[in-house]
CSV table of C-alpha atoms and ligand atoms in Angstrom, one decimal:
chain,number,residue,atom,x,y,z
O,877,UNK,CA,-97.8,-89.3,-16.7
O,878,UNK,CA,-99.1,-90.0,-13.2
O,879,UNK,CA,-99.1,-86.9,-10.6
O,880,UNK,CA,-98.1,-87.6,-6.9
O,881,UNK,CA,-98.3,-85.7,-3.8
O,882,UNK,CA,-96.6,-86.2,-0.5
O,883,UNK,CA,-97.1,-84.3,2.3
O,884,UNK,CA,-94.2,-81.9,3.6
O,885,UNK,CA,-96.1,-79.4,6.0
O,886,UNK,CA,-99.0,-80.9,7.7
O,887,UNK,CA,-102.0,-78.3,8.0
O,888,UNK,CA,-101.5,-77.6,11.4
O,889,UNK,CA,-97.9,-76.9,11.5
O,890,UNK,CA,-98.9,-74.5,8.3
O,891,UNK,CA,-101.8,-72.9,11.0
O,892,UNK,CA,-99.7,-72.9,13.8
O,893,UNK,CA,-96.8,-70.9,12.2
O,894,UNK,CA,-99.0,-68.5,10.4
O,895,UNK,CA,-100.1,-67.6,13.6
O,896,UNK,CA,-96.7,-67.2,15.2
O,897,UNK,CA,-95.7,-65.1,12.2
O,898,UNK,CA,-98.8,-62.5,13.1
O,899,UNK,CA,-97.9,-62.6,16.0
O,900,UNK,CA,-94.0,-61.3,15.1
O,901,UNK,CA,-95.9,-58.7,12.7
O,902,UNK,CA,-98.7,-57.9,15.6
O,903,UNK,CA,-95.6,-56.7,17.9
O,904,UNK,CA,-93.9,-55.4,15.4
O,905,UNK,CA,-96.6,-52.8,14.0
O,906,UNK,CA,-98.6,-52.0,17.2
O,907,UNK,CA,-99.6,-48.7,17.1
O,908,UNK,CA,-99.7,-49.1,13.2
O,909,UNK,CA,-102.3,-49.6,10.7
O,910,UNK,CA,-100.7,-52.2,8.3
O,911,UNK,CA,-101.4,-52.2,4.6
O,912,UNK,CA,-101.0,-56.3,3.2
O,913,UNK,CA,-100.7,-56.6,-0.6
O,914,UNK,CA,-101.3,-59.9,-1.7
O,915,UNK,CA,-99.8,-61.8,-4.3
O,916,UNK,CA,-102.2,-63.3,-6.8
O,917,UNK,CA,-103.3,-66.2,-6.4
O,918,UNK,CA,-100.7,-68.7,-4.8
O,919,UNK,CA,-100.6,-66.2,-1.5
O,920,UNK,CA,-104.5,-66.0,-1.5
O,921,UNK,CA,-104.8,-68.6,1.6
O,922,UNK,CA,-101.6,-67.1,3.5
O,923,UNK,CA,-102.5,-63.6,3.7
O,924,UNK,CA,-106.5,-64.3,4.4
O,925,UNK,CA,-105.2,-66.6,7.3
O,926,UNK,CA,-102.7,-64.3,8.3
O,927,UNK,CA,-104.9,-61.6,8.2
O,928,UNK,CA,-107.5,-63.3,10.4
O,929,UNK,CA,-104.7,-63.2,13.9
O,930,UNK,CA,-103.2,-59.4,12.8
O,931,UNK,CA,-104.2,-57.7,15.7
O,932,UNK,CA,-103.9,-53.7,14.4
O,933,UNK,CA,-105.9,-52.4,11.8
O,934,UNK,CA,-105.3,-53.6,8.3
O,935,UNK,CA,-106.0,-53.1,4.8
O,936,UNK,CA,-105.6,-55.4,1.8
O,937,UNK,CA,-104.4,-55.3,-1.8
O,938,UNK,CA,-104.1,-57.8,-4.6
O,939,UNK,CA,-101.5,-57.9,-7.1
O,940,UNK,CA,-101.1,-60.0,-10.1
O,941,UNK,CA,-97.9,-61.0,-11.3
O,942,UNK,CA,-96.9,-64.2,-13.3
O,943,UNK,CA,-93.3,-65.8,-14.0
O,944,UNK,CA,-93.7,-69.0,-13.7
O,945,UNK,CA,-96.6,-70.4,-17.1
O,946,UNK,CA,-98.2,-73.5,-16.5
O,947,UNK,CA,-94.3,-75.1,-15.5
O,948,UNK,CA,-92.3,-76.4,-13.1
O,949,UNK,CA,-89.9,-73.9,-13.9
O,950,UNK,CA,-89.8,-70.0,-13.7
O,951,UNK,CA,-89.8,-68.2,-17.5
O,952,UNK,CA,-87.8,-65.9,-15.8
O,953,UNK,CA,-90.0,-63.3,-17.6
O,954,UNK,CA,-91.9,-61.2,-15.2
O,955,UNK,CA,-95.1,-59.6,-15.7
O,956,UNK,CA,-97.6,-57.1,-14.0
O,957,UNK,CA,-101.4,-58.9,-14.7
O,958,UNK,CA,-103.4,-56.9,-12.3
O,959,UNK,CA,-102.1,-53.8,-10.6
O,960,UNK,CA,-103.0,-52.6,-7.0
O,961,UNK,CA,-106.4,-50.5,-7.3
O,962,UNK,CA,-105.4,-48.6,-4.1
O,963,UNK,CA,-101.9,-46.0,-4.2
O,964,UNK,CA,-99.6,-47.1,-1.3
O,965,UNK,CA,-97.7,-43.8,-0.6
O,966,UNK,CA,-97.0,-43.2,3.0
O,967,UNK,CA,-98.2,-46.5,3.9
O,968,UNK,CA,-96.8,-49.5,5.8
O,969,UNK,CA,-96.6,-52.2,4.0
O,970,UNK,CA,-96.3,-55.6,4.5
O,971,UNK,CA,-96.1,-57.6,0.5
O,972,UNK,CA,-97.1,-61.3,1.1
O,973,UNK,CA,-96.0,-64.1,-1.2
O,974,UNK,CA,-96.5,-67.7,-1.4
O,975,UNK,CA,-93.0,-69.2,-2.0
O,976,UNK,CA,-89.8,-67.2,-3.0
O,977,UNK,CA,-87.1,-69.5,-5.5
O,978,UNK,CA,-85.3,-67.4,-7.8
O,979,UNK,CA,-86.1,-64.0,-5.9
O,980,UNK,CA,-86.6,-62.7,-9.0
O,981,UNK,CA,-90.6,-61.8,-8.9
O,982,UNK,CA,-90.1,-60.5,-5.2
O,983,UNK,CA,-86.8,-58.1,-6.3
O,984,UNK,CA,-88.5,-57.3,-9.2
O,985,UNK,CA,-91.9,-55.8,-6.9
O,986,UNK,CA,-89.7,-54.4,-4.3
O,987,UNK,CA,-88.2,-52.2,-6.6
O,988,UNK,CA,-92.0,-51.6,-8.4
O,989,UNK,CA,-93.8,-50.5,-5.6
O,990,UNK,CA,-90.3,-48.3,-3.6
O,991,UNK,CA,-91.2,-46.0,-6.3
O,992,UNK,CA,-94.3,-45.7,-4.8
O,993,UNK,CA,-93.2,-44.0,-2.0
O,994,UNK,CA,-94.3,-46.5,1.0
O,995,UNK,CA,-93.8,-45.0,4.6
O,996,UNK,CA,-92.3,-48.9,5.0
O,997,UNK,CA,-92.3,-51.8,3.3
O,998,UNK,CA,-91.6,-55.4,4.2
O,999,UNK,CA,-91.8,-58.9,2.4
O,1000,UNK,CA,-93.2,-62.0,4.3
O,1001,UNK,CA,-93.0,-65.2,2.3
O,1002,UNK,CA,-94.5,-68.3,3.8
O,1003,UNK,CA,-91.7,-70.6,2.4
O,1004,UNK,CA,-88.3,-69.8,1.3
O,1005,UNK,CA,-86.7,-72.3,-1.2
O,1006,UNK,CA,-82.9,-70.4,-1.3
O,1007,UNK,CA,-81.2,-73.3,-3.7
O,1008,UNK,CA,-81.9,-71.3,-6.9
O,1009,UNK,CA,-81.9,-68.0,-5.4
O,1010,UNK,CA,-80.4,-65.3,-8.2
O,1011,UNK,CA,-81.1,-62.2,-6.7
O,1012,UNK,CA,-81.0,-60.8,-2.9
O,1013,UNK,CA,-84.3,-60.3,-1.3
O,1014,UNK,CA,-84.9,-58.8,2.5
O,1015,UNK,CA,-86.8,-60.8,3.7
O,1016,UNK,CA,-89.1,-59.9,7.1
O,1017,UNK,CA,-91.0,-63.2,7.8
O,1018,UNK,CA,-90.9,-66.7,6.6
O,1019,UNK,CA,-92.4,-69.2,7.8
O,1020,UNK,CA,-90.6,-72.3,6.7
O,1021,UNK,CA,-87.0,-72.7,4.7
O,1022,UNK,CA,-87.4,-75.8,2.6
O,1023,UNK,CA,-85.5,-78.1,0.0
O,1024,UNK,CA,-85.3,-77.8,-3.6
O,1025,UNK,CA,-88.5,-79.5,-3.8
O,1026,UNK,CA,-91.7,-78.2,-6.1
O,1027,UNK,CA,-94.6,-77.8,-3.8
O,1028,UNK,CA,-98.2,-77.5,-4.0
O,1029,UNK,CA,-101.2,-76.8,-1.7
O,1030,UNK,CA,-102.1,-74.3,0.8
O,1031,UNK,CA,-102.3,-71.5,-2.6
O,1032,UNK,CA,-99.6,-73.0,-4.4
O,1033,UNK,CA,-100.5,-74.5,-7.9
O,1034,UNK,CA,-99.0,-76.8,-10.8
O,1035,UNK,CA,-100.7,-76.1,-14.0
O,1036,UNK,CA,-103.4,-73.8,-11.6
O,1037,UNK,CA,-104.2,-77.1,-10.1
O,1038,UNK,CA,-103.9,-78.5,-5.8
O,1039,UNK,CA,-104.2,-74.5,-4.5
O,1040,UNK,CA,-106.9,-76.0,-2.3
O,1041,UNK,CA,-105.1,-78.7,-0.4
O,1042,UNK,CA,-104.9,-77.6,3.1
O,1043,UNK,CA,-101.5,-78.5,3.4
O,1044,UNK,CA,-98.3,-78.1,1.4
O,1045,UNK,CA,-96.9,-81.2,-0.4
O,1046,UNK,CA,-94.1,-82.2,-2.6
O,1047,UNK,CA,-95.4,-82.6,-6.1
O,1048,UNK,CA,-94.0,-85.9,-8.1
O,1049,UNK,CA,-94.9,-86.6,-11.7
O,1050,UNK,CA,-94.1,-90.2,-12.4
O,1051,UNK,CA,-93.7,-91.4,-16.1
O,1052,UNK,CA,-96.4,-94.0,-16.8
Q,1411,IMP,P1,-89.2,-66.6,-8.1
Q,1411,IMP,O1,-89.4,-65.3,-8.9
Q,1411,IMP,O2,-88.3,-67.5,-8.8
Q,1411,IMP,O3,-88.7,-66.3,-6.7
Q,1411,IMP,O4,-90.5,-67.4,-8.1
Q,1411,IMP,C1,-91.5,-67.1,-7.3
Q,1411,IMP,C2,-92.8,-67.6,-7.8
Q,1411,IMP,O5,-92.7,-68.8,-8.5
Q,1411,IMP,C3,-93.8,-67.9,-6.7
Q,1411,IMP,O6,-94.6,-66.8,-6.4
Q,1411,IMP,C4,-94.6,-69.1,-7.2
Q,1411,IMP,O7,-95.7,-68.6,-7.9
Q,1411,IMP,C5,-93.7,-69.8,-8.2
Q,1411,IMP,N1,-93.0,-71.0,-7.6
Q,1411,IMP,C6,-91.7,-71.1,-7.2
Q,1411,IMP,N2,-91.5,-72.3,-6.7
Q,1411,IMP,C7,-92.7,-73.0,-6.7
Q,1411,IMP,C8,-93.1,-74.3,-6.2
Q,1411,IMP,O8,-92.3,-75.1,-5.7
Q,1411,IMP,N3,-94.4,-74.5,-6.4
Q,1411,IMP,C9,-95.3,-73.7,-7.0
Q,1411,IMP,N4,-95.0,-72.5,-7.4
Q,1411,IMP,C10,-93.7,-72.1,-7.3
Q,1412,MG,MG1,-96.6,-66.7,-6.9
């Protein structure tokens, strides 16, 4: 088995619309202090980048949830890892993830953390991949709509592997 990857989203169109994105959320929260919670680990380099142009005060969060194994495909099974270490009642909140497919792992949160009484709470997803979608999510922000492709880089892994490419690829895995 040989592993290929293709770029799809150059590293500075990924920069560029990050910061167009906080600048959406800068607008849209002024006034605000703005609570991120992170999605461990494929939305690691998106919400430290997109954190870096939020202009109003923030605070951070990390959550770890898995649904997805060491696969190309989602289990479907969804799991808490890690909760959040700080309580998000009466806070805004802003949940960033990596990629959305199924919607499952984002519905799934959504509902989760409403419990928890946020003043507000929004999803930003740096790419939306809507041909497997099962369930409705709200989405706030995206940053790019793409094909049914499986993509690595920029946080996004196969097998925990290519989260550090600087740019988001299509992965291909070519029998030998
Ligand atoms: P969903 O629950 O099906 O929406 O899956 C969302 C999660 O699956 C994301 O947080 C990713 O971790 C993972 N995922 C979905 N598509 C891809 C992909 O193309 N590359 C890498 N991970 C993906
Ligand atoms: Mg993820």
């Amino acid at each position: 088995m040989k592993e290929e990857v293709s770029i799809l989203i150059e590293e500075e169109q990924v920069e560029k619309r990050v910061k167009e994105l906080a600048e959406e959320i800068n607008r849209d929260y002024a006034g605000k202090t703005l609570h991120l919670i992170c999605i461990l680990k494929g939305s690691v380099f998106f919400t430290c980048e997109l954190a870096k142009y939020i202009k109003v005060p923030v605070t951070m969060d990390f959550i770890g949830v898995s649904s997805y194994g060491d696969g190309l495909k989602s289990s479907g099974y969804i799991s808490i890892d890690r909760d959040l270490t700080m309580g998000i009642k009466g806070r805004d909140v802003i949940v960033v993830e990596d990629i959305l497919d199924s919607g499952r792992t984002l519905s799934y949160l959504a509902h989760m953390l409403k419990k928890r009484e946020p003043a507000s709470l929004r999803v930003c997803t740096l790419l939306d991949k809507p041909a497997h979608r099962q369930t409705e999510v709200d989405i706030a922000y995206t940053g790019f709509e793409i094909e049914d492709y499986f993509v690595v880089g920029y946080g996004l892994d196969y097998a925990q592997r290519y989260r550090n490419l600087p740019y988001i690829g299509v992965l291909n895995i070519k029998e030998d």
